[in-house]
């Protein structure tokens, strides 16, 4: 065989291998089927664009949902390996999705595993979804590369957390004491709690709107509702109230 023929054969073999790698999902042949659950369509679109290039990442997005009922329907119909789950959803939140999908998580043959992906880094949100059965919790500041890695780790059964959040879980499960009920906090919706925390951290209304993918007017409405429910007068009192309860 001539050098030219051998070189051509080697090139064809390499090309065939490359094509085969793309067909099998790229990323070293890894492949995972994922459902995105988040009530912000623009955020879902951004995540899809970031991680959903299956030939490169190995992640195949097989469904999306914007609320609890949609999530349960889509997850049941598609049976993904991993669900990226927002904590705050219309219809009861991520914890309700986990509750209604408990049988799917417990399936020994084809378990559906959940990875929380949320703007919130509050201890109560992290602990709530982990107690509900999620395998990990990462915040929306995560990079696309790290998110893909986290998805595959959860698929393999690992637990994955953004660095500072792991301590919340360790502390919570090291203690047998149930957290006290805060009746004032329970009056607030999950979205109102999100806005409250960001206000307490010093965010401007425009920054909160951008962070939560809502309008400035909606932020103002949530702040007014929080002030009314907590019987407070201004954002400075809100900050003191949230700080006293370690919500910041």
mmCIF file of C-alpha atoms in Angstrom:
data_model
loop_
_atom_site.group_PDB
_atom_site.id
_atom_site.type_symbol
_atom_site.label_atom_id
_atom_site.label_comp_id
_atom_site.label_asym_id
_atom_site.label_seq_id
_atom_site.Cartn_x
_atom_site.Cartn_y
_atom_site.Cartn_z
ATOM 1 C CA UNK A 1 0.000 0.000 0.000
ATOM 2 C CA UNK A 2 1.390 3.407 -0.978
ATOM 3 C CA UNK A 3 1.935 6.180 1.565
ATOM 4 C CA UNK A 4 -0.797 8.222 -0.136
ATOM 5 C CA UNK A 5 -3.304 5.367 0.003
ATOM 6 C CA UNK A 6 -2.485 4.686 3.660
ATOM 7 C CA UNK A 7 -2.864 8.390 4.481
ATOM 8 C CA UNK A 8 -6.246 8.503 2.728
ATOM 9 C CA UNK A 9 -7.375 5.414 4.591
ATOM 10 C CA UNK A 10 -6.309 6.918 7.912
ATOM 11 C CA UNK A 11 -8.132 10.175 7.154
ATOM 12 C CA UNK A 12 -11.311 8.310 6.171
ATOM 13 C CA UNK A 13 -11.146 6.270 9.375
ATOM 14 C CA UNK A 14 -10.719 9.420 11.463
ATOM 15 C CA UNK A 15 -13.605 11.114 9.665
ATOM 16 C CA UNK A 16 -15.854 8.104 10.196
ATOM 17 C CA UNK A 17 -14.941 8.055 13.877
ATOM 18 C CA UNK A 18 -15.746 11.750 14.197
ATOM 19 C CA UNK A 19 -19.113 11.301 12.513
ATOM 20 C CA UNK A 20 -19.824 8.324 14.735
ATOM 21 C CA UNK A 21 -18.983 10.410 17.785
ATOM 22 C CA UNK A 22 -21.461 13.097 16.744
ATOM 23 C CA UNK A 23 -24.145 10.528 16.076
ATOM 24 C CA UNK A 24 -23.693 9.031 19.519
ATOM 25 C CA UNK A 25 -24.130 12.405 21.187
ATOM 26 C CA UNK A 26 -20.634 13.884 21.273
ATOM 27 C CA UNK A 27 -18.908 14.696 24.551
ATOM 28 C CA UNK A 28 -16.963 11.434 24.446
ATOM 29 C CA UNK A 29 -20.066 9.441 23.568
ATOM 30 C CA UNK A 30 -21.947 10.594 26.675
ATOM 31 C CA UNK A 31 -25.642 11.248 26.269
ATOM 32 C CA UNK A 32 -28.345 12.387 28.673
ATOM 33 C CA UNK A 33 -32.002 13.241 28.135
ATOM 34 C CA UNK A 34 -33.092 16.356 30.015
ATOM 35 C CA UNK A 35 -36.314 18.249 30.758
ATOM 36 C CA UNK A 36 -36.147 21.985 31.594
ATOM 37 C CA UNK A 37 -38.638 23.237 34.179
ATOM 38 C CA UNK A 38 -38.695 27.016 34.709
ATOM 39 C CA UNK A 39 -41.507 29.556 34.542
ATOM 40 C CA UNK A 40 -39.447 32.018 32.480
ATOM 41 C CA UNK A 41 -39.537 31.166 28.778
ATOM 42 C CA UNK A 42 -36.537 33.374 27.975
ATOM 43 C CA UNK A 43 -34.455 31.599 30.590
ATOM 44 C CA UNK A 44 -35.425 28.179 29.205
ATOM 45 C CA UNK A 45 -34.486 29.380 25.724
ATOM 46 C CA UNK A 46 -31.108 30.566 27.007
ATOM 47 C CA UNK A 47 -30.366 27.266 28.756
ATOM 48 C CA UNK A 48 -31.443 25.324 25.679
ATOM 49 C CA UNK A 49 -29.067 27.380 23.526
ATOM 50 C CA UNK A 50 -26.239 26.981 26.035
ATOM 51 C CA UNK A 51 -26.377 23.246 26.719
ATOM 52 C CA UNK A 52 -28.729 21.755 24.135
ATOM 53 C CA UNK A 53 -26.241 21.364 21.255
ATOM 54 C CA UNK A 54 -26.370 17.589 21.585
ATOM 55 C CA UNK A 55 -23.530 16.838 19.158
ATOM 56 C CA UNK A 56 -21.180 18.916 21.287
ATOM 57 C CA UNK A 57 -22.483 18.584 24.840
ATOM 58 C CA UNK A 58 -24.222 15.222 24.790
ATOM 59 C CA UNK A 59 -27.303 16.853 26.349
ATOM 60 C CA UNK A 60 -30.620 16.296 24.589
ATOM 61 C CA UNK A 61 -33.452 18.537 25.799
ATOM 62 C CA UNK A 62 -36.569 16.413 25.341
ATOM 63 C CA UNK A 63 -39.139 18.696 26.975
ATOM 64 C CA UNK A 64 -39.880 21.959 28.754
ATOM 65 C CA UNK A 65 -42.442 23.086 31.321
ATOM 66 C CA UNK A 66 -43.421 26.368 32.958
ATOM 67 C CA UNK A 67 -45.455 25.245 35.990
ATOM 68 C CA UNK A 68 -46.053 22.277 38.251
ATOM 69 C CA UNK A 69 -48.827 20.611 36.234
ATOM 70 C CA UNK A 70 -46.934 20.965 32.951
ATOM 71 C CA UNK A 71 -43.783 19.648 34.586
ATOM 72 C CA UNK A 72 -45.426 16.490 35.908
ATOM 73 C CA UNK A 73 -47.092 15.838 32.543
ATOM 74 C CA UNK A 74 -43.916 16.328 30.501
ATOM 75 C CA UNK A 75 -41.677 14.387 32.882
ATOM 76 C CA UNK A 76 -44.119 11.466 33.008
ATOM 77 C CA UNK A 77 -44.446 11.406 29.216
ATOM 78 C CA UNK A 78 -40.738 11.707 28.337
ATOM 79 C CA UNK A 79 -39.091 9.921 31.299
ATOM 80 C CA UNK A 80 -35.828 11.928 31.114
ATOM 81 C CA UNK A 81 -32.729 10.915 33.012
ATOM 82 C CA UNK A 82 -32.335 14.387 34.541
ATOM 83 C CA UNK A 83 -34.749 17.242 35.213
ATOM 84 C CA UNK A 84 -33.416 20.785 35.645
ATOM 85 C CA UNK A 85 -35.907 22.130 38.160
ATOM 86 C CA UNK A 86 -36.539 25.708 39.245
ATOM 87 C CA UNK A 87 -37.483 26.011 42.907
ATOM 88 C CA UNK A 88 -40.187 28.670 42.519
ATOM 89 C CA UNK A 89 -42.927 27.620 40.113
ATOM 90 C CA UNK A 90 -46.617 28.404 39.732
ATOM 91 C CA UNK A 91 -48.739 25.628 41.193
ATOM 92 C CA UNK A 92 -46.766 24.752 44.310
ATOM 93 C CA UNK A 93 -43.071 25.117 43.488
ATOM 94 C CA UNK A 94 -40.328 22.616 42.796
ATOM 95 C CA UNK A 95 -41.084 20.688 45.982
ATOM 96 C CA UNK A 96 -44.560 19.874 44.639
ATOM 97 C CA UNK A 97 -43.064 18.573 41.385
ATOM 98 C CA UNK A 98 -40.770 16.323 43.413
ATOM 99 C CA UNK A 99 -43.663 15.084 45.539
ATOM 100 C CA UNK A 100 -45.733 14.171 42.497
ATOM 101 C CA UNK A 101 -42.779 12.509 40.762
ATOM 102 C CA UNK A 102 -41.692 10.450 43.761
ATOM 103 C CA UNK A 103 -42.526 7.161 42.029
ATOM 104 C CA UNK A 104 -40.406 8.107 39.005
ATOM 105 C CA UNK A 105 -37.437 8.952 41.245
ATOM 106 C CA UNK A 106 -37.800 5.606 43.016
ATOM 107 C CA UNK A 107 -37.895 3.550 39.808
ATOM 108 C CA UNK A 108 -34.918 1.189 40.077
ATOM 109 C CA UNK A 109 -34.827 0.451 36.338
ATOM 110 C CA UNK A 110 -35.119 3.983 34.946
ATOM 111 C CA UNK A 111 -34.901 6.599 37.709
ATOM 112 C CA UNK A 112 -35.646 10.229 36.949
ATOM 113 C CA UNK A 113 -33.159 12.396 38.833
ATOM 114 C CA UNK A 114 -33.620 16.072 39.660
ATOM 115 C CA UNK A 115 -31.090 18.908 39.740
ATOM 116 C CA UNK A 116 -32.408 22.189 41.135
ATOM 117 C CA UNK A 117 -31.350 25.247 39.104
ATOM 118 C CA UNK A 118 -32.484 28.438 40.785
ATOM 119 C CA UNK A 119 -31.702 32.108 41.288
ATOM 120 C CA UNK A 120 -32.279 31.553 45.009
ATOM 121 C CA UNK A 121 -29.422 30.598 47.314
ATOM 122 C CA UNK A 122 -31.545 30.659 50.464
ATOM 123 C CA UNK A 123 -30.965 27.789 52.894
ATOM 124 C CA UNK A 124 -34.674 27.005 53.193
ATOM 125 C CA UNK A 125 -35.009 26.568 49.408
ATOM 126 C CA UNK A 126 -31.934 24.352 49.166
ATOM 127 C CA UNK A 127 -32.972 22.167 52.088
ATOM 128 C CA UNK A 128 -36.588 21.949 50.907
ATOM 129 C CA UNK A 129 -35.814 20.446 47.501
ATOM 130 C CA UNK A 130 -33.093 18.160 48.824
ATOM 131 C CA UNK A 131 -35.508 16.783 51.416
ATOM 132 C CA UNK A 132 -37.949 16.364 48.521
ATOM 133 C CA UNK A 133 -35.508 14.111 46.669
ATOM 134 C CA UNK A 134 -33.427 16.337 44.371
ATOM 135 C CA UNK A 135 -29.860 15.115 43.811
ATOM 136 C CA UNK A 136 -28.313 18.566 43.779
ATOM 137 C CA UNK A 137 -28.763 22.313 43.732
ATOM 138 C CA UNK A 138 -26.898 24.875 41.632
ATOM 139 C CA UNK A 139 -27.563 28.574 41.160
ATOM 140 C CA UNK A 140 -28.214 30.329 37.859
ATOM 141 C CA UNK A 141 -24.779 31.955 37.967
ATOM 142 C CA UNK A 142 -23.294 28.595 36.924
ATOM 143 C CA UNK A 143 -21.476 28.438 33.582
ATOM 144 C CA UNK A 144 -22.768 26.326 30.721
ATOM 145 C CA UNK A 145 -19.779 23.991 30.923
ATOM 146 C CA UNK A 146 -20.209 23.442 34.651
ATOM 147 C CA UNK A 147 -23.951 22.916 34.225
ATOM 148 C CA UNK A 148 -23.367 20.198 31.630
ATOM 149 C CA UNK A 149 -20.866 18.529 33.966
ATOM 150 C CA UNK A 150 -23.360 18.749 36.853
ATOM 151 C CA UNK A 151 -26.099 17.168 34.732
ATOM 152 C CA UNK A 152 -23.922 14.172 33.882
ATOM 153 C CA UNK A 153 -22.833 13.776 37.494
ATOM 154 C CA UNK A 154 -26.455 13.716 38.624
ATOM 155 C CA UNK A 155 -27.270 11.223 35.867
ATOM 156 C CA UNK A 156 -24.581 8.972 37.344
ATOM 157 C CA UNK A 157 -26.107 9.287 40.824
ATOM 158 C CA UNK A 158 -23.751 11.846 42.351
ATOM 159 C CA UNK A 159 -24.897 14.744 44.530
ATOM 160 C CA UNK A 160 -23.960 18.164 43.137
ATOM 161 C CA UNK A 161 -24.052 21.570 44.839
ATOM 162 C CA UNK A 162 -22.766 25.052 44.201
ATOM 163 C CA UNK A 163 -19.872 25.420 46.687
ATOM 164 C CA UNK A 164 -21.471 27.547 49.408
ATOM 165 C CA UNK A 165 -24.759 25.621 49.336
ATOM 166 C CA UNK A 166 -23.339 22.280 50.435
ATOM 167 C CA UNK A 167 -22.906 23.606 53.966
ATOM 168 C CA UNK A 168 -26.642 24.291 54.253
ATOM 169 C CA UNK A 169 -27.400 20.665 53.493
ATOM 170 C CA UNK A 170 -24.750 19.284 55.837
ATOM 171 C CA UNK A 171 -25.987 21.490 58.669
ATOM 172 C CA UNK A 172 -29.633 20.606 58.028
ATOM 173 C CA UNK A 173 -29.146 16.861 57.955
ATOM 174 C CA UNK A 174 -26.745 16.916 60.906
ATOM 175 C CA UNK A 175 -29.543 18.339 63.055
ATOM 176 C CA UNK A 176 -32.647 16.435 64.080
ATOM 177 C CA UNK A 177 -34.452 19.573 65.163
ATOM 178 C CA UNK A 178 -37.274 20.701 62.917
ATOM 179 C CA UNK A 179 -36.980 24.347 61.811
ATOM 180 C CA UNK A 180 -39.403 26.673 63.626
ATOM 181 C CA UNK A 181 -42.490 27.856 61.789
ATOM 182 C CA UNK A 182 -42.396 31.552 60.894
ATOM 183 C CA UNK A 183 -46.004 32.631 60.429
ATOM 184 C CA UNK A 184 -45.013 36.024 59.030
ATOM 185 C CA UNK A 185 -42.791 34.450 56.390
ATOM 186 C CA UNK A 186 -45.466 31.897 55.537
ATOM 187 C CA UNK A 187 -47.772 34.744 54.502
ATOM 188 C CA UNK A 188 -45.490 35.517 51.562
ATOM 189 C CA UNK A 189 -45.556 33.725 48.247
ATOM 190 C CA UNK A 190 -42.322 32.196 46.995
ATOM 191 C CA UNK A 191 -41.883 35.000 44.447
ATOM 192 C CA UNK A 192 -42.414 37.612 47.172
ATOM 193 C CA UNK A 193 -39.705 35.915 49.238
ATOM 194 C CA UNK A 194 -37.308 36.095 46.284
ATOM 195 C CA UNK A 195 -37.969 39.812 45.870
ATOM 196 C CA UNK A 196 -37.646 40.357 49.626
ATOM 197 C CA UNK A 197 -34.208 38.734 49.733
ATOM 198 C CA UNK A 198 -32.920 40.756 46.804
ATOM 199 C CA UNK A 199 -34.277 43.987 48.287
ATOM 200 C CA UNK A 200 -32.552 43.132 51.564
ATOM 201 C CA UNK A 201 -29.289 42.573 49.710
ATOM 202 C CA UNK A 202 -29.452 46.106 48.317
ATOM 203 C CA UNK A 203 -30.566 45.373 44.746
ATOM 204 C CA UNK A 204 -32.348 48.167 42.859
ATOM 205 C CA UNK A 205 -35.742 47.437 41.325
ATOM 206 C CA UNK A 206 -34.236 47.291 37.817
ATOM 207 C CA UNK A 207 -31.597 44.812 38.967
ATOM 208 C CA UNK A 208 -34.246 42.618 40.600
ATOM 209 C CA UNK A 209 -36.359 42.717 37.440
ATOM 210 C CA UNK A 210 -33.385 41.592 35.358
ATOM 211 C CA UNK A 211 -32.393 38.888 37.835
ATOM 212 C CA UNK A 212 -35.890 37.396 38.022
ATOM 213 C CA UNK A 213 -36.876 38.005 34.391
ATOM 214 C CA UNK A 214 -39.865 40.148 35.365
ATOM 215 C CA UNK A 215 -40.818 43.786 34.799
ATOM 216 C CA UNK A 216 -39.936 46.646 37.143
ATOM 217 C CA UNK A 217 -43.669 47.216 37.635
ATOM 218 C CA UNK A 218 -44.070 43.607 38.778
ATOM 219 C CA UNK A 219 -41.202 44.072 41.235
ATOM 220 C CA UNK A 220 -42.929 47.166 42.643
ATOM 221 C CA UNK A 221 -46.168 45.194 43.042
ATOM 222 C CA UNK A 222 -44.378 42.411 44.922
ATOM 223 C CA UNK A 223 -42.635 44.887 47.218
ATOM 224 C CA UNK A 224 -45.959 46.591 47.993
ATOM 225 C CA UNK A 225 -47.520 43.216 48.787
ATOM 226 C CA UNK A 226 -44.637 42.274 51.094
ATOM 227 C CA UNK A 227 -44.815 45.598 52.950
ATOM 228 C CA UNK A 228 -48.557 45.189 53.407
ATOM 229 C CA UNK A 229 -48.392 41.588 54.603
ATOM 230 C CA UNK A 230 -45.558 42.239 57.028
ATOM 231 C CA UNK A 231 -46.969 45.595 58.133
ATOM 232 C CA UNK A 232 -43.736 47.415 57.315
ATOM 233 C CA UNK A 233 -43.257 50.891 55.869
ATOM 234 C CA UNK A 234 -40.187 50.891 53.620
ATOM 235 C CA UNK A 235 -37.288 48.865 52.196
ATOM 236 C CA UNK A 236 -35.038 49.732 55.154
ATOM 237 C CA UNK A 237 -37.491 48.051 57.528
ATOM 238 C CA UNK A 238 -37.689 45.125 55.093
ATOM 239 C CA UNK A 239 -33.916 44.778 55.182
ATOM 240 C CA UNK A 240 -33.853 44.750 58.983
ATOM 241 C CA UNK A 241 -36.723 42.243 59.069
ATOM 242 C CA UNK A 242 -34.991 39.880 56.595
ATOM 243 C CA UNK A 243 -31.604 40.216 58.299
ATOM 244 C CA UNK A 244 -33.085 39.362 61.686
ATOM 245 C CA UNK A 245 -34.416 36.113 60.184
ATOM 246 C CA UNK A 246 -31.165 35.329 58.374
ATOM 247 C CA UNK A 247 -32.807 35.457 54.962
ATOM 248 C CA UNK A 248 -30.144 37.666 53.386
#
